[in-house]
Amino acid sequence: ETGVTQSPTHLIKTRGQQVTLRCSSQSGHNTVSWYQQALGQGPQFIFQYYREEENGRGNFPPRFSGLQFPNYSSELNVNALELDDSALYLCASSSNSGGVGTDTQYFGPGTRLTVL
Amino acid sequence: AQSVTQLGSHVSVSEGALVLLRCNYSSSVPPYLFWYVQYPNQGLQLLLKYTTGATLVKGINGFEAEFKKSETSFHLTKPSAHMSDAAEYFCAVRGSARQLTFGSGTQLTVLP
């Protein structure tokens, strides 16, 4: 069984640029959640995708957007990068059983984004 | 709304000593509770989870946690610390919404 994978591992961008991060969910999982983890802090929820639609969003501005594809993989896009966007971006996959169950989230290794 | 408070951002124990990492939660609905571990430059690994039923939950690597509703706590313990346990530990709660709300983490140091 393949776990959650993310690409790239590291990324360096400059302020104002745009970035796309990618996530492949664990086999059998249909839901992907994205989190931002700033240095020294716990992960903060960005948004979740289920069946290719946004299924919940945290307190992040619209320049953070996402997609989920039919194979349940996902992308996180961030426009107009700011210095404070520098963080570890974590993707988690889970199996959403329509409201039943724990939806335990399994995390990928993350993408380290540095904005200069 | 839901929240998590982890008491003690840094905890140091000697190898072989008891590990106790504290977590208190707030949730407007019966919570699902999780502990994750993060090793340097890695993602989060699930240690254990509480959903319903037995309040004492056993996880991987000898860790366990007890859900105490009256105290709104879900503290993580391990009877005997090993050097390989040194890492950052995060408590998380999932309430009515599907996202996880994490605490700020506890860095565990194991001294030889």
GROMACS .gro file of N, CA and C in nm, chain B residues 18-94:
model
  231
  134LEU      N    1   0.950   0.762   3.295
  134LEU     CA    2   0.813   0.778   3.243
  134LEU      C    3   0.804   0.903   3.155
  135VAL      N    4   0.733   0.888   3.045
  135VAL     CA    5   0.701   1.002   2.960
  135VAL      C    6   0.555   1.042   2.983
  136LEU      N    7   0.532   1.170   3.009
  136LEU     CA    8   0.396   1.222   3.024
  136LEU      C    9   0.387   1.353   2.948
  137LEU      N   10   0.307   1.354   2.843
  137LEU     CA   11   0.284   1.475   2.765
  137LEU      C   12   0.136   1.511   2.778
  138ARG      N   13   0.111   1.636   2.815
  138ARG     CA   14  -0.024   1.677   2.852
  138ARG      C   15  -0.099   1.744   2.737
  139CYS      N   16  -0.226   1.711   2.729
  139CYS     CA   17  -0.313   1.769   2.627
  139CYS      C   18  -0.451   1.791   2.686
  140ASN      N   19  -0.502   1.912   2.674
  140ASN     CA   20  -0.640   1.943   2.710
  140ASN      C   21  -0.711   1.998   2.586
  141TYR      N   22  -0.836   1.963   2.572
  141TYR     CA   23  -0.909   2.000   2.452
  141TYR      C   24  -1.037   2.073   2.488
  142SER      N   25  -1.090   2.140   2.389
  142SER     CA   26  -1.222   2.200   2.399
  142SER      C   27  -1.297   2.164   2.272
  143SER      N   28  -1.418   2.114   2.288
  143SER     CA   29  -1.497   2.078   2.172
  143SER      C   30  -1.645   2.086   2.206
  144SER      N   31  -1.723   2.136   2.113
  144SER     CA   32  -1.866   2.152   2.136
  144SER      C   33  -1.943   2.023   2.112
  145VAL      N   34  -1.876   1.924   2.057
  145VAL     CA   35  -1.938   1.794   2.031
  145VAL      C   36  -1.843   1.686   2.084
  146PRO      N   37  -1.892   1.564   2.103
  146PRO     CA   38  -1.799   1.457   2.145
  146PRO      C   39  -1.681   1.451   2.050
  147PRO      N   40  -1.562   1.461   2.105
  147PRO     CA   41  -1.444   1.475   2.017
  147PRO      C   42  -1.385   1.343   1.973
  148TYR      N   43  -1.318   1.350   1.860
  148TYR     CA   44  -1.222   1.246   1.825
  148TYR      C   45  -1.085   1.308   1.854
  149LEU      N   46  -0.998   1.233   1.919
  149LEU     CA   47  -0.870   1.287   1.963
  149LEU      C   48  -0.755   1.204   1.907
  150PHE      N   49  -0.648   1.272   1.876
  150PHE     CA   50  -0.534   1.208   1.810
  150PHE      C   51  -0.403   1.259   1.871
  151TRP      N   52  -0.304   1.171   1.869
  151TRP     CA   53  -0.166   1.211   1.894
  151TRP      C   54  -0.084   1.174   1.771
  152TYR      N   55  -0.006   1.273   1.726
  152TYR     CA   56   0.087   1.252   1.615
  152TYR      C   57   0.228   1.283   1.664
  153VAL      N   58   0.326   1.218   1.600
  153VAL     CA   59   0.466   1.246   1.628
  153VAL      C   60   0.532   1.296   1.499
  154GLN      N   61   0.623   1.391   1.517
  154GLN     CA   62   0.695   1.447   1.402
  154GLN      C   63   0.844   1.444   1.431
  155TYR      N   64   0.917   1.370   1.350
  155TYR     CA   65   1.062   1.368   1.358
  155TYR      C   66   1.117   1.482   1.272
  156PRO      N   67   1.238   1.526   1.297
  156PRO     CA   68   1.293   1.640   1.223
  156PRO      C   69   1.282   1.625   1.072
  157ASN      N   70   1.234   1.730   1.010
  157ASN     CA   71   1.222   1.737   0.864
  157ASN      C   72   1.134   1.626   0.805
  158GLN      N   73   1.035   1.584   0.881
  158GLN     CA   74   0.942   1.482   0.832
  158GLN      C   75   0.798   1.526   0.854
  159GLY      N   76   0.706   1.450   0.798
  159GLY     CA   77   0.565   1.476   0.820
  159GLY      C   78   0.519   1.420   0.953
  160LEU      N   79   0.390   1.412   0.972
  160LEU     CA   80   0.332   1.365   1.097
  160LEU      C   81   0.297   1.216   1.087
  161GLN      N   82   0.331   1.144   1.192
  161GLN     CA   83   0.297   1.002   1.198
  161GLN      C   84   0.195   0.980   1.310
  162LEU      N   85   0.088   0.909   1.278
  162LEU     CA   86  -0.016   0.884   1.377
  162LEU      C   87   0.034   0.787   1.485
  163LEU      N   88   0.024   0.828   1.611
  163LEU     CA   89   0.061   0.743   1.724
  163LEU      C   90  -0.059   0.663   1.773
  164LEU      N   91  -0.169   0.733   1.793
  164LEU     CA   92  -0.291   0.669   1.844
  164LEU      C   93  -0.408   0.764   1.827
  165LYS      N   94  -0.528   0.707   1.844
  165LYS     CA   95  -0.649   0.787   1.830
  165LYS      C   96  -0.758   0.738   1.925
  166TYR      N   97  -0.843   0.829   1.968
  166TYR     CA   98  -0.963   0.795   2.044
  166TYR      C   99  -1.084   0.837   1.963
  167THR      N  100  -1.176   0.744   1.947
  167THR     CA  101  -1.301   0.779   1.878
  167THR      C  102  -1.416   0.759   1.975
  168THR      N  103  -1.455   0.637   1.999
  168THR     CA  104  -1.556   0.606   2.099
  168THR      C  105  -1.514   0.479   2.170
  169GLY      N  106  -1.586   0.444   2.278
  169GLY     CA  107  -1.558   0.318   2.344
  169GLY      C  108  -1.453   0.332   2.453
  170ALA      N  109  -1.363   0.237   2.457
  170ALA     CA  110  -1.262   0.231   2.563
  170ALA      C  111  -1.184   0.361   2.573
  171THR      N  112  -1.174   0.411   2.693
  171THR     CA  113  -1.110   0.543   2.712
  171THR      C  114  -0.958   0.534   2.718
  172LEU      N  115  -0.904   0.415   2.743
  172LEU     CA  116  -0.759   0.396   2.741
  172LEU      C  117  -0.722   0.342   2.604
  173VAL      N  118  -0.643   0.418   2.534
  173VAL     CA  119  -0.609   0.384   2.396
  173VAL      C  120  -0.460   0.351   2.387
  174LYS      N  121  -0.430   0.241   2.324
  174LYS     CA  122  -0.290   0.202   2.305
  174LYS      C  123  -0.249   0.231   2.162
  175GLY      N  124  -0.127   0.279   2.148
  175GLY     CA  125  -0.078   0.312   2.015
  175GLY      C  126   0.050   0.240   1.981
  176ILE      N  127   0.121   0.297   1.887
  176ILE     CA  128   0.246   0.235   1.845
  176ILE      C  129   0.361   0.275   1.937
  177ASN      N  130   0.468   0.197   1.931
  177ASN     CA  131   0.592   0.228   2.004
  177ASN      C  132   0.572   0.237   2.156
  178GLY      N  133   0.471   0.167   2.210
  178GLY     CA  134   0.452   0.161   2.353
  178GLY      C  135   0.379   0.278   2.415
  179PHE      N  136   0.330   0.370   2.333
  179PHE     CA  137   0.257   0.485   2.385
  179PHE      C  138   0.110   0.450   2.411
  180GLU      N  139   0.051   0.519   2.506
  180GLU     CA  140  -0.092   0.509   2.531
  180GLU      C  141  -0.144   0.643   2.581
  181ALA      N  142  -0.275   0.660   2.571
  181ALA     CA  143  -0.338   0.784   2.617
  181ALA      C  144  -0.474   0.750   2.675
  182GLU      N  145  -0.517   0.830   2.771
  182GLU     CA  146  -0.645   0.807   2.834
  182GLU      C  147  -0.735   0.929   2.814
  183PHE      N  148  -0.854   0.904   2.761
  183PHE     CA  149  -0.954   1.008   2.743
  183PHE      C  150  -1.029   1.026   2.874
  184LYS      N  151  -1.022   1.149   2.928
  184LYS     CA  152  -1.095   1.180   3.050
  184LYS      C  153  -1.189   1.296   3.021
  185LYS      N  154  -1.316   1.261   3.002
  185LYS     CA  155  -1.414   1.363   2.964
  185LYS      C  156  -1.431   1.469   3.072
  186SER      N  157  -1.434   1.427   3.197
  186SER     CA  158  -1.456   1.521   3.306
  186SER      C  159  -1.345   1.623   3.317
  187GLU      N  160  -1.224   1.584   3.275
  187GLU     CA  161  -1.109   1.674   3.280
  187GLU      C  162  -1.077   1.733   3.143
  188THR      N  163  -1.153   1.698   3.043
  188THR     CA  164  -1.126   1.736   2.902
  188THR      C  165  -0.978   1.718   2.870
  189SER      N  166  -0.926   1.600   2.904
  189SER     CA  167  -0.785   1.575   2.883
  189SER      C  168  -0.763   1.449   2.801
  190PHE      N  169  -0.646   1.442   2.741
  190PHE     CA  170  -0.606   1.325   2.661
  190PHE      C  171  -0.454   1.320   2.668
  191HIS      N  172  -0.401   1.292   2.785
  191HIS     CA  173  -0.257   1.292   2.806
  191HIS      C  174  -0.192   1.167   2.748
  192LEU      N  175  -0.073   1.184   2.695
  192LEU     CA  176   0.003   1.076   2.633
  192LEU      C  177   0.109   1.026   2.731
  193THR      N  178   0.121   0.894   2.746
  193THR     CA  179   0.221   0.838   2.836
  193THR      C  180   0.295   0.723   2.772
  194LYS      N  181   0.414   0.700   2.826
  194LYS     CA  182   0.492   0.582   2.791
  194LYS      C  183   0.573   0.545   2.914
  195PRO      N  184   0.567   0.421   2.958
  195PRO     CA  185   0.629   0.384   3.085
  195PRO      C  186   0.781   0.405   3.089
  196SER      N  187   0.847   0.383   2.977
  196SER     CA  188   0.992   0.386   2.976
  196SER      C  189   1.042   0.452   2.847
  197ALA      N  190   1.102   0.568   2.861
  197ALA     CA  191   1.147   0.643   2.744
  197ALA      C  192   1.269   0.580   2.679
  198HIS      N  193   1.271   0.589   2.548
  198HIS     CA  194   1.385   0.541   2.469
  198HIS      C  195   1.441   0.658   2.392
  199MET      N  196   1.569   0.652   2.362
  199MET     CA  197   1.633   0.762   2.289
  199MET      C  198   1.560   0.794   2.158
  200SER      N  199   1.507   0.691   2.096
  200SER     CA  200   1.439   0.709   1.967
  200SER      C  201   1.305   0.781   1.980
  201ASP      N  202   1.259   0.804   2.104
  201ASP     CA  203   1.133   0.877   2.124
  201ASP      C  204   1.150   1.028   2.112
  202ALA      N  205   1.273   1.075   2.107
  202ALA     CA  206   1.297   1.218   2.096
  202ALA      C  207   1.238   1.270   1.965
  203ALA      N  208   1.144   1.361   1.979
  203ALA     CA  209   1.071   1.413   1.862
  203ALA      C  210   0.974   1.519   1.913
  204GLU      N  211   0.895   1.574   1.820
  204GLU     CA  212   0.789   1.666   1.859
  204GLU      C  213   0.656   1.593   1.851
  205TYR      N  214   0.574   1.616   1.951
  205TYR     CA  215   0.446   1.547   1.963
  205TYR      C  216   0.332   1.648   1.957
  206PHE      N  217   0.232   1.614   1.876
  206PHE     CA  218   0.118   1.702   1.859
  206PHE      C  219  -0.011   1.629   1.896
  207CYS      N  220  -0.092   1.696   1.976
  207CYS     CA  221  -0.226   1.650   2.008
  207CYS      C  222  -0.322   1.721   1.913
  208ALA      N  223  -0.426   1.652   1.868
  208ALA     CA  224  -0.521   1.714   1.776
  208ALA      C  225  -0.662   1.667   1.808
  209VAL      N  226  -0.758   1.752   1.779
  209VAL     CA  227  -0.898   1.719   1.801
  209VAL      C  228  -0.975   1.739   1.671
  210ARG      N  229  -1.068   1.649   1.646
  210ARG     CA  230  -1.160   1.668   1.534
  210ARG      C  231  -1.300   1.672   1.593
   0.00000   0.00000   0.00000
